[in-house]
Coordinates of C-alpha atoms and ligand atoms in Angstrom, one line a residue:
X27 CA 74.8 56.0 -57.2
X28 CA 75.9 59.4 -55.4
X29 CA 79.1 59.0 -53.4
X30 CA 76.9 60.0 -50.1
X31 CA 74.6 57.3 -49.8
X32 CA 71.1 57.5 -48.1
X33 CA 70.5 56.1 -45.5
X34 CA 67.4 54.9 -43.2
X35 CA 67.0 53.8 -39.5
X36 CA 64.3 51.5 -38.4
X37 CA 64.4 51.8 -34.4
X38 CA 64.9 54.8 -32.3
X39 CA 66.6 53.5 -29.3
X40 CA 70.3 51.5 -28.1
X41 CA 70.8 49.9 -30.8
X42 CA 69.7 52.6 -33.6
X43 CA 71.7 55.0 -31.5
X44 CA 75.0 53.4 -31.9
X45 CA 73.9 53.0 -35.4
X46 CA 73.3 57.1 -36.2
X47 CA 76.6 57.5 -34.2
X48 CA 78.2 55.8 -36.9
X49 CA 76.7 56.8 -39.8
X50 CA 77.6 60.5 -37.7
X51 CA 81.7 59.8 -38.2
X52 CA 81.3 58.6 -42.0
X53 CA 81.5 60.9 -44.8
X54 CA 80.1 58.5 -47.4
X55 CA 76.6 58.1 -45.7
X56 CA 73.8 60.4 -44.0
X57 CA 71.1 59.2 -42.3
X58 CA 67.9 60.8 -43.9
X59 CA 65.0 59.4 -42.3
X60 CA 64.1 56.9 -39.3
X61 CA 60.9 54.7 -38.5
X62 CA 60.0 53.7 -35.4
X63 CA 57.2 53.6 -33.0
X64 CA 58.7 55.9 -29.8
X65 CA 61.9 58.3 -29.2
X66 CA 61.9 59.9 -32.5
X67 CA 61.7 63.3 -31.5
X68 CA 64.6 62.0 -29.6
X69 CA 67.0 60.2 -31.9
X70 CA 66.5 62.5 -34.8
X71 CA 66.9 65.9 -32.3
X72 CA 70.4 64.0 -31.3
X73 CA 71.6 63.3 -34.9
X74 CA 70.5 65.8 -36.9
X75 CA 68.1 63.6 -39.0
X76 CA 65.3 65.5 -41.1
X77 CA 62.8 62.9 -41.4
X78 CA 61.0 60.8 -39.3
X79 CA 58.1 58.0 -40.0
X80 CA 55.6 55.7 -38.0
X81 CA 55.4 53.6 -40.3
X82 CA 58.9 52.2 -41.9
X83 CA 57.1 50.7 -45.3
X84 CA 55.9 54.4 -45.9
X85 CA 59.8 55.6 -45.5
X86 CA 60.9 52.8 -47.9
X87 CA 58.1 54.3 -50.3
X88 CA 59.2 58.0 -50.1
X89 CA 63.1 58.3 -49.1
X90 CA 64.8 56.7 -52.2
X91 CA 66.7 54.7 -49.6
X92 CA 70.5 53.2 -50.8
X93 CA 70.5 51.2 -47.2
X94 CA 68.4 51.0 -44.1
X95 CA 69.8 50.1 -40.6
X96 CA 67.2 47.7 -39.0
X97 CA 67.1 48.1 -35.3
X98 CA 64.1 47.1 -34.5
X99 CA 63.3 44.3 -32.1
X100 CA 64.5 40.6 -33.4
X101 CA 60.4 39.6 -34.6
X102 CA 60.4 42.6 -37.0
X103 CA 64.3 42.2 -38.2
X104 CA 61.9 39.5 -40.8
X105 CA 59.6 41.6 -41.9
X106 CA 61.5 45.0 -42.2
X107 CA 64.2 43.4 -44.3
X108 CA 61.7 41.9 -46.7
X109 CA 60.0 45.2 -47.5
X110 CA 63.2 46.6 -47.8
X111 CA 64.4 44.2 -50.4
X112 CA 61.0 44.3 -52.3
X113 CA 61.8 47.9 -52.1
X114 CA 65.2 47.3 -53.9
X115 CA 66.6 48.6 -50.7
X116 CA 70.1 46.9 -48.9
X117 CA 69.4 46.1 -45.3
X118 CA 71.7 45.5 -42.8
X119 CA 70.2 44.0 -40.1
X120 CA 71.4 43.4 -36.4
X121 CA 71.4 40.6 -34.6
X122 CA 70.3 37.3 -34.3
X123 CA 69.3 37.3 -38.0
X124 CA 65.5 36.4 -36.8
X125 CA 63.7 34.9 -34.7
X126 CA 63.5 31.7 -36.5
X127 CA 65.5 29.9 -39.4
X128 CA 63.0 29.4 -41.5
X129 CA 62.5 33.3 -41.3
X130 CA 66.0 33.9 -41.6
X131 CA 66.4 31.4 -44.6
X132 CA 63.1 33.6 -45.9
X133 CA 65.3 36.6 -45.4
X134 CA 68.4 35.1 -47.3
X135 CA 66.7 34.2 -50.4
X136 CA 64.3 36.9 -51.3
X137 CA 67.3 39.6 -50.7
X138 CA 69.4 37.0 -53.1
X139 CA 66.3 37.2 -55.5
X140 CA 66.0 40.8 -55.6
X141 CA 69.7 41.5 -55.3
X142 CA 69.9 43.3 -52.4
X143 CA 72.7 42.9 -49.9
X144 CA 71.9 41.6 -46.9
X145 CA 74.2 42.9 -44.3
X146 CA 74.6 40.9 -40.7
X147 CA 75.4 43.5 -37.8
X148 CA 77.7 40.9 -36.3
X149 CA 80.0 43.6 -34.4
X150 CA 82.2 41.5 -33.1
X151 CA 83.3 40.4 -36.7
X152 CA 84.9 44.1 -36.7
X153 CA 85.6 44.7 -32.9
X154 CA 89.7 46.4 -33.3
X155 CA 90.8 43.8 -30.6
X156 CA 89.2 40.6 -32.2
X157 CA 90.1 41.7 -35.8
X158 CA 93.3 41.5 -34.4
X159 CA 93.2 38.7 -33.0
X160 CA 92.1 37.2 -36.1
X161 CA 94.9 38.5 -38.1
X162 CA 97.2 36.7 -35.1
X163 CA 95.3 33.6 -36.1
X164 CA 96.2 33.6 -39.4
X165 CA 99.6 34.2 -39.4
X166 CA 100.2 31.0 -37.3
X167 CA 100.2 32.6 -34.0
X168 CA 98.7 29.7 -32.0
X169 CA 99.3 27.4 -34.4
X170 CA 96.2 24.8 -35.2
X171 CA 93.5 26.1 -32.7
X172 CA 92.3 23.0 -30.8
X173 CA 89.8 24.8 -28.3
X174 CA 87.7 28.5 -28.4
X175 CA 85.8 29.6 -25.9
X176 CA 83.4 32.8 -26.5
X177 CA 81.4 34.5 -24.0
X178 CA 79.0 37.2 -23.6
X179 CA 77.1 38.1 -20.3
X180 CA 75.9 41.3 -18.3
X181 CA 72.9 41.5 -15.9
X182 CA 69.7 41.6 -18.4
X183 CA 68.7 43.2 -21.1
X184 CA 66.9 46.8 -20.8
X185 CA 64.6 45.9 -23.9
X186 CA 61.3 44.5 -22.9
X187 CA 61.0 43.0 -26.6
X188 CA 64.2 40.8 -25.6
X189 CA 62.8 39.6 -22.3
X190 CA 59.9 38.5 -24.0
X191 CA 60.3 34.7 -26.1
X192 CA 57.7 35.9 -28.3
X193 CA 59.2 39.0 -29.8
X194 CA 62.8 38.0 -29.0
X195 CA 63.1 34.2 -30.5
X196 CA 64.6 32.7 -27.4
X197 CA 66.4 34.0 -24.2
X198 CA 69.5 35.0 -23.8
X199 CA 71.4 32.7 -25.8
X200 CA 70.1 33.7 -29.0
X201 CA 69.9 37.2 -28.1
X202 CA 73.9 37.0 -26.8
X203 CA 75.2 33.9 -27.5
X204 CA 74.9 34.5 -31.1
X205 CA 77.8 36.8 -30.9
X206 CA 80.3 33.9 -29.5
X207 CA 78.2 30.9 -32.4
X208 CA 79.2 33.5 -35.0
X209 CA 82.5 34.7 -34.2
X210 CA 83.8 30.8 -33.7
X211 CA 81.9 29.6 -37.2
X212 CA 83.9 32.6 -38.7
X213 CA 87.2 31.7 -37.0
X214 CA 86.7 27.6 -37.1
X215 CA 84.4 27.1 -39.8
X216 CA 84.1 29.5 -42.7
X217 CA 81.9 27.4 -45.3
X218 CA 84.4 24.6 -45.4
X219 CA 84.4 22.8 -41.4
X220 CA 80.6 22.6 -40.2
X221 CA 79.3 22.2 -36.8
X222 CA 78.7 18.8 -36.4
X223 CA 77.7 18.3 -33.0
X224 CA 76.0 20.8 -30.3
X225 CA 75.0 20.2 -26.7
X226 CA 73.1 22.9 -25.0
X227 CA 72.3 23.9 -21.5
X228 CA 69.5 26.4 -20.8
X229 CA 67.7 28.0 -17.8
X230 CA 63.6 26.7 -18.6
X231 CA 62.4 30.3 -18.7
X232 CA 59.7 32.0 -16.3
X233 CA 60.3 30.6 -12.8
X234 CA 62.7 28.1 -14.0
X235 CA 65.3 31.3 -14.5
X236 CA 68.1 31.8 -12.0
X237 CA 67.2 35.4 -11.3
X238 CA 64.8 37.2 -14.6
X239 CA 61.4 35.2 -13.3
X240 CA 59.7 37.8 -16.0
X241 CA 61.9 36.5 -18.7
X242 CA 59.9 34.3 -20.9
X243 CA 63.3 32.8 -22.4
X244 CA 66.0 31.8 -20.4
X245 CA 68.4 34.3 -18.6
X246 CA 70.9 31.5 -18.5
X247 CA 72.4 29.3 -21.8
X248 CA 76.0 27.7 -22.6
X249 CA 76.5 24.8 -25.7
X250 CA 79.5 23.2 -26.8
X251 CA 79.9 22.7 -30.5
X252 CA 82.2 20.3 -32.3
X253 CA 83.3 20.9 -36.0
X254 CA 83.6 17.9 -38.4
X255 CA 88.2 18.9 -38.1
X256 CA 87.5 18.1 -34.6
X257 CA 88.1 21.5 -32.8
X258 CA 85.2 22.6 -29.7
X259 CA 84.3 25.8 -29.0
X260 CA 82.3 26.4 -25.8
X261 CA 79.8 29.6 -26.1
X262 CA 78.4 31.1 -23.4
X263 CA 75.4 34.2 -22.1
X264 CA 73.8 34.9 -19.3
X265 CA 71.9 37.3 -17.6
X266 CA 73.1 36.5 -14.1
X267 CA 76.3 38.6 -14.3
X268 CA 76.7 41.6 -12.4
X269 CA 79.4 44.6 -12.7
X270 CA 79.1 45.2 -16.3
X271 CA 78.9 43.7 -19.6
X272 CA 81.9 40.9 -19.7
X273 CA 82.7 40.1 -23.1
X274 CA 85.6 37.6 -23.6
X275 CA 87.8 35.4 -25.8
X276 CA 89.7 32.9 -25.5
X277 CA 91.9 30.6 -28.1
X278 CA 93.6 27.6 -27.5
X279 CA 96.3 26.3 -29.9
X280 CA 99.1 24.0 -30.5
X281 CA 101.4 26.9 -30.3
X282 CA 100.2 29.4 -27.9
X283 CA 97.3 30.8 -26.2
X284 CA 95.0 34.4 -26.8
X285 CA 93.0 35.7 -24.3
X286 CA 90.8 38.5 -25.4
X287 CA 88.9 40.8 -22.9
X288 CA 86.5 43.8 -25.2
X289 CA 85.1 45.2 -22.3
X290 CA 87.0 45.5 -19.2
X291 CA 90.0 46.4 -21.0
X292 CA 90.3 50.2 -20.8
X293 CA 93.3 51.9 -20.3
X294 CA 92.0 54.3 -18.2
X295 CA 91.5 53.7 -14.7
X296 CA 89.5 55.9 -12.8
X297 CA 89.2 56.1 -8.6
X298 CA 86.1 57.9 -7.7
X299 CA 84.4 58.6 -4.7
X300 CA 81.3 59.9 -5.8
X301 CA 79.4 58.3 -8.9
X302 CA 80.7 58.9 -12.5
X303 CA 78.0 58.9 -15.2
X304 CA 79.1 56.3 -17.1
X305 CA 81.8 53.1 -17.3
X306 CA 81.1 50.4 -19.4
X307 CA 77.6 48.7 -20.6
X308 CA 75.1 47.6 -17.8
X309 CA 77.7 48.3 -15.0
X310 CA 75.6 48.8 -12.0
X311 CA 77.9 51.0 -10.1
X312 CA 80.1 53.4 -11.2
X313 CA 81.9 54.2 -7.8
X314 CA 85.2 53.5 -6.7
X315 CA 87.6 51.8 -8.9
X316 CA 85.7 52.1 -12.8
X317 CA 87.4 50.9 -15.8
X318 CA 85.7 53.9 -17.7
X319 CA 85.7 52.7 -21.9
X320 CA 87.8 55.3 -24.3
X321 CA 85.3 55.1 -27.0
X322 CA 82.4 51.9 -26.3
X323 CA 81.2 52.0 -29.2
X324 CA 84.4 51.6 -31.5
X325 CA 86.1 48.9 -29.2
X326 CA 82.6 47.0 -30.0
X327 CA 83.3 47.2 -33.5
X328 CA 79.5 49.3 -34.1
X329 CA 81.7 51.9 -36.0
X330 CA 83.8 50.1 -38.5
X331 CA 81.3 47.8 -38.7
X332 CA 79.1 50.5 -40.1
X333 CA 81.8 51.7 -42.7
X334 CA 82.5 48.4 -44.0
X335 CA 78.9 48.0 -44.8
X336 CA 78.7 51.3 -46.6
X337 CA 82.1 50.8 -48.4
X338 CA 80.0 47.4 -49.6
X339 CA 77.6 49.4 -51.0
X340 CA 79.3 52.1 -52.6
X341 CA 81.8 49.1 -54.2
X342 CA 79.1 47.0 -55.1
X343 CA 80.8 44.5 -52.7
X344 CA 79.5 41.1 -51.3
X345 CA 80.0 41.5 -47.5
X346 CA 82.6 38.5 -45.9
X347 CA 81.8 35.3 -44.0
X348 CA 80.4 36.5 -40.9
X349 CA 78.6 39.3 -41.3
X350 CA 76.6 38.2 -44.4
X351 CA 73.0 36.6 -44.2
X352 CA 74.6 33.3 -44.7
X353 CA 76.7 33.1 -41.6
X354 CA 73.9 35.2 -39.5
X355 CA 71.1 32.5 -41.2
X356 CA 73.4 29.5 -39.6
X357 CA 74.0 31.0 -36.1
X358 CA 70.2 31.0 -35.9
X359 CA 70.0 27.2 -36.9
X360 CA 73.0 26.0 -34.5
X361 CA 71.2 28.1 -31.3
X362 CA 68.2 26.5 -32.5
X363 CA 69.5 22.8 -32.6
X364 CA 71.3 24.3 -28.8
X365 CA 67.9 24.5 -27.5
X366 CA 66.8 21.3 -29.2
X367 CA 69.7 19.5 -27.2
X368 CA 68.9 21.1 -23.9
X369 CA 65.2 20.3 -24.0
X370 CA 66.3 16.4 -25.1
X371 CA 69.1 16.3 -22.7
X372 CA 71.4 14.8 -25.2
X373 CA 73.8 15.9 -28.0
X374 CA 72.2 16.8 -31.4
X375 CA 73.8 15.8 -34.6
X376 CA 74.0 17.8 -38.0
X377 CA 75.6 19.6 -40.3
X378 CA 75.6 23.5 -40.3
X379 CA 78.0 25.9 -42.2
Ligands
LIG71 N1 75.0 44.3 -31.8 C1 74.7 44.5 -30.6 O1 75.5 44.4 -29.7 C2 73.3 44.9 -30.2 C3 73.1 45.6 -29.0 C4 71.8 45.9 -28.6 C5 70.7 45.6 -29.5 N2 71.0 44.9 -30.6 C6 69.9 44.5 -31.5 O2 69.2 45.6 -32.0 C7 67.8 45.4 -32.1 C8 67.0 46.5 -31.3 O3 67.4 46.3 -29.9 P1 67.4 47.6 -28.9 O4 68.2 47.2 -27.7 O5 67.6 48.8 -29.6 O6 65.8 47.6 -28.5 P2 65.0 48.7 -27.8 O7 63.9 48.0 -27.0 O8 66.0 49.6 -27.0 O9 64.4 49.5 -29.0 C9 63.5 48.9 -29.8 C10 63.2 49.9 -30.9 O10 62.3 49.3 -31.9 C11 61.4 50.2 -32.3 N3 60.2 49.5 -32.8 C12 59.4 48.7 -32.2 N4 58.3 48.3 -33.0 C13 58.5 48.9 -34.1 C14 57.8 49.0 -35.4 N5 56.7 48.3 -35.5 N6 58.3 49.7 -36.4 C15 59.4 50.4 -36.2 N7 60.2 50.4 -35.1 C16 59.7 49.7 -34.0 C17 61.1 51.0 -31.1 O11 60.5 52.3 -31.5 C18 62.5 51.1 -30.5 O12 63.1 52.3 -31.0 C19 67.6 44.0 -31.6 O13 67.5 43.1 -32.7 C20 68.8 43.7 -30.7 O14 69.1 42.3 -30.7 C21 72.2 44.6 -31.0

């Protein structure tokens, strides 16, 4: 393989677009062609990219593709990555895995037959401040963890595919919540201490929403989990939060305490009378006192996210718990059994690592 690996984008909006803007800052990878059904004029204007397609099978077919980015709405995430592997192509593929895990488990094993890499855009796995955070972890800062608690919440999403059930697998906690399911299997579980018990809470969807009555899924979901060592973690999304996206961490130990905040951390403060363009994701006003992010992207962890994936390419490396199908393949089944406890009303019982 050539040191500058090619590269294709399925998807032409957000998430493609923080996607390109990595692949932008990486020497090792260029980003040759993109499929998707709107913006491309747009997208590849922005970055530079030579080649666009309607159809992504017909740019797996002509590109001689080393990766593709899959940024396409969480229904297709299935189906792209499958033709991709077929196409001895290595996918990394955002999240939640799929829409199902019986999809995802699909998506596992036929990249695991083919021997493609199956790469799970899990950005918080490389977000600076919670890789960080990890490395506090391990070198005893809080001593045994006893308690996590994982949240992500902003004021809906802008996609219509993820405010439909149908093409998004759920609401808003397996759209969101899967960040928090995966971050505290990574940190908690690994392979060796499963999820053993989870009990869900979920807005009904539709009218039975606090505020997204045109969400089919719910625009409200929380779950505890317990792992078989006996340590909770409490995960959290909504829809319902206004003033930006609210992303936060927090860790619980025998010998201290970590409190993580990724989005309302900037260091730069900014007073403004008038509006400023931009702050932070989903912040619905940008006057006044703004806590305006450096560089959004990175502090999410899309960039080095990105590089790791390509360095696990070039290397011929199999990516690390969390951001491999496995761990994105379980995050799917524990929201699933989530919604299985809400709809019961009671605690669900399993095993899932
Ligand atoms: N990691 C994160 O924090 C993060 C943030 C946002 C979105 N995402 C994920 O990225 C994915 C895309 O979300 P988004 O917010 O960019 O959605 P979006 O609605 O902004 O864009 C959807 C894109 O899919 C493309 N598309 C639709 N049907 C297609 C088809 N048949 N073939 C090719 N392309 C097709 C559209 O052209 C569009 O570019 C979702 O799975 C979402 O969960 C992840």
């Amino acid at each position: 393989m050539t040191e500058r690996i090619r590269v294709g984008v399925v998807g032409s909006k957000f998430a493609a677009d923080f996607h390109c803007d990595a692949y932008s800052r990486i020497d090792a990878a260029e980003v040759v062609a993109v499929a998707a059904i709107d913006n491309l004029e747009g997208i590849s204007s922005k970055y530079g990219i030579p080649k666009t397609y309607e159809d992504y099978n017909e740019m797996f077919e002509e590109e001689n593709l080393d990766l593709v980015s899959v940024c396409a709405p969480n229904f297709l995430h299935h189906p792209v990555v499958l033709a991709a592997s077929e196409a001895g192509i290595h996918a990394v593929c955002e999240k939640p895995l799929a829409i199902s895990a019986d999809q995802g488990r699909e998506m596992v094993e036929v990249c695991g037959k083919n021997g493609t890499k199956l790469f799970y855009a899990e950005d918080w796995m490389h977000a600076p401040a919670l890789v960080r955070t990890e490395a506090l972890i391990n070198e005893g800062a809080v001593g045994d963890i006893l308690y996590i608690k994982a949240k992500e919440v902003h004021n809906g999403t802008h996609s219509p595919f993820a405010q439909n059930k149908e093409t998004c697998g759920g609401g808003v906690f397996l759209h969101m919540g899967c960040h928090a399911v995966t971050w505290v299997l990574r940190i908690l579980g690994k392979r060796e201490n499963p999820v053993v018990e989870v009990t869900g809470k979920m807005t009904g969807g539709g009218d039975e929403n606090f505020v997204h009555t045109k969400n089919t899924g719910e625009d409200f979901g929380m779950a505890m989990l317990r792992f078989r060592d006996g340590q909770f973690a409490f995960a959290e999304s909504n829809y319902i939060t206004l003033g930006g996206m609210d992303d936060k961490v927090e860790i619980y130990g025998t010998k201290g305490v970590i409190k993580v905040d990724l989005t309302f951390s900037s260091a730069v403060n900014c007073y403004s009378t008038d509006e400023i363009s931009y702050s932070i994701e989903k912040a619905d006003i940008n006057r006044g006192w703004t806590k305006p992010a450096v560089d959004e992207f990175y502090s999410l962890g899309y960039v080095t996210e990105i590089e790791y994936f390509v360095n696990c390419v070039i290397r011929d490396e199999v990516p690390k718990y969390g951001v491999d199908g496995r761990a994105g393949l379980t995050t799917v089944e524990i929201i699933e059994a989530c919604y299985e406890s809400s709809e019961l009303g009671k605690t669900v019982y399993g095993s899932w690592s």
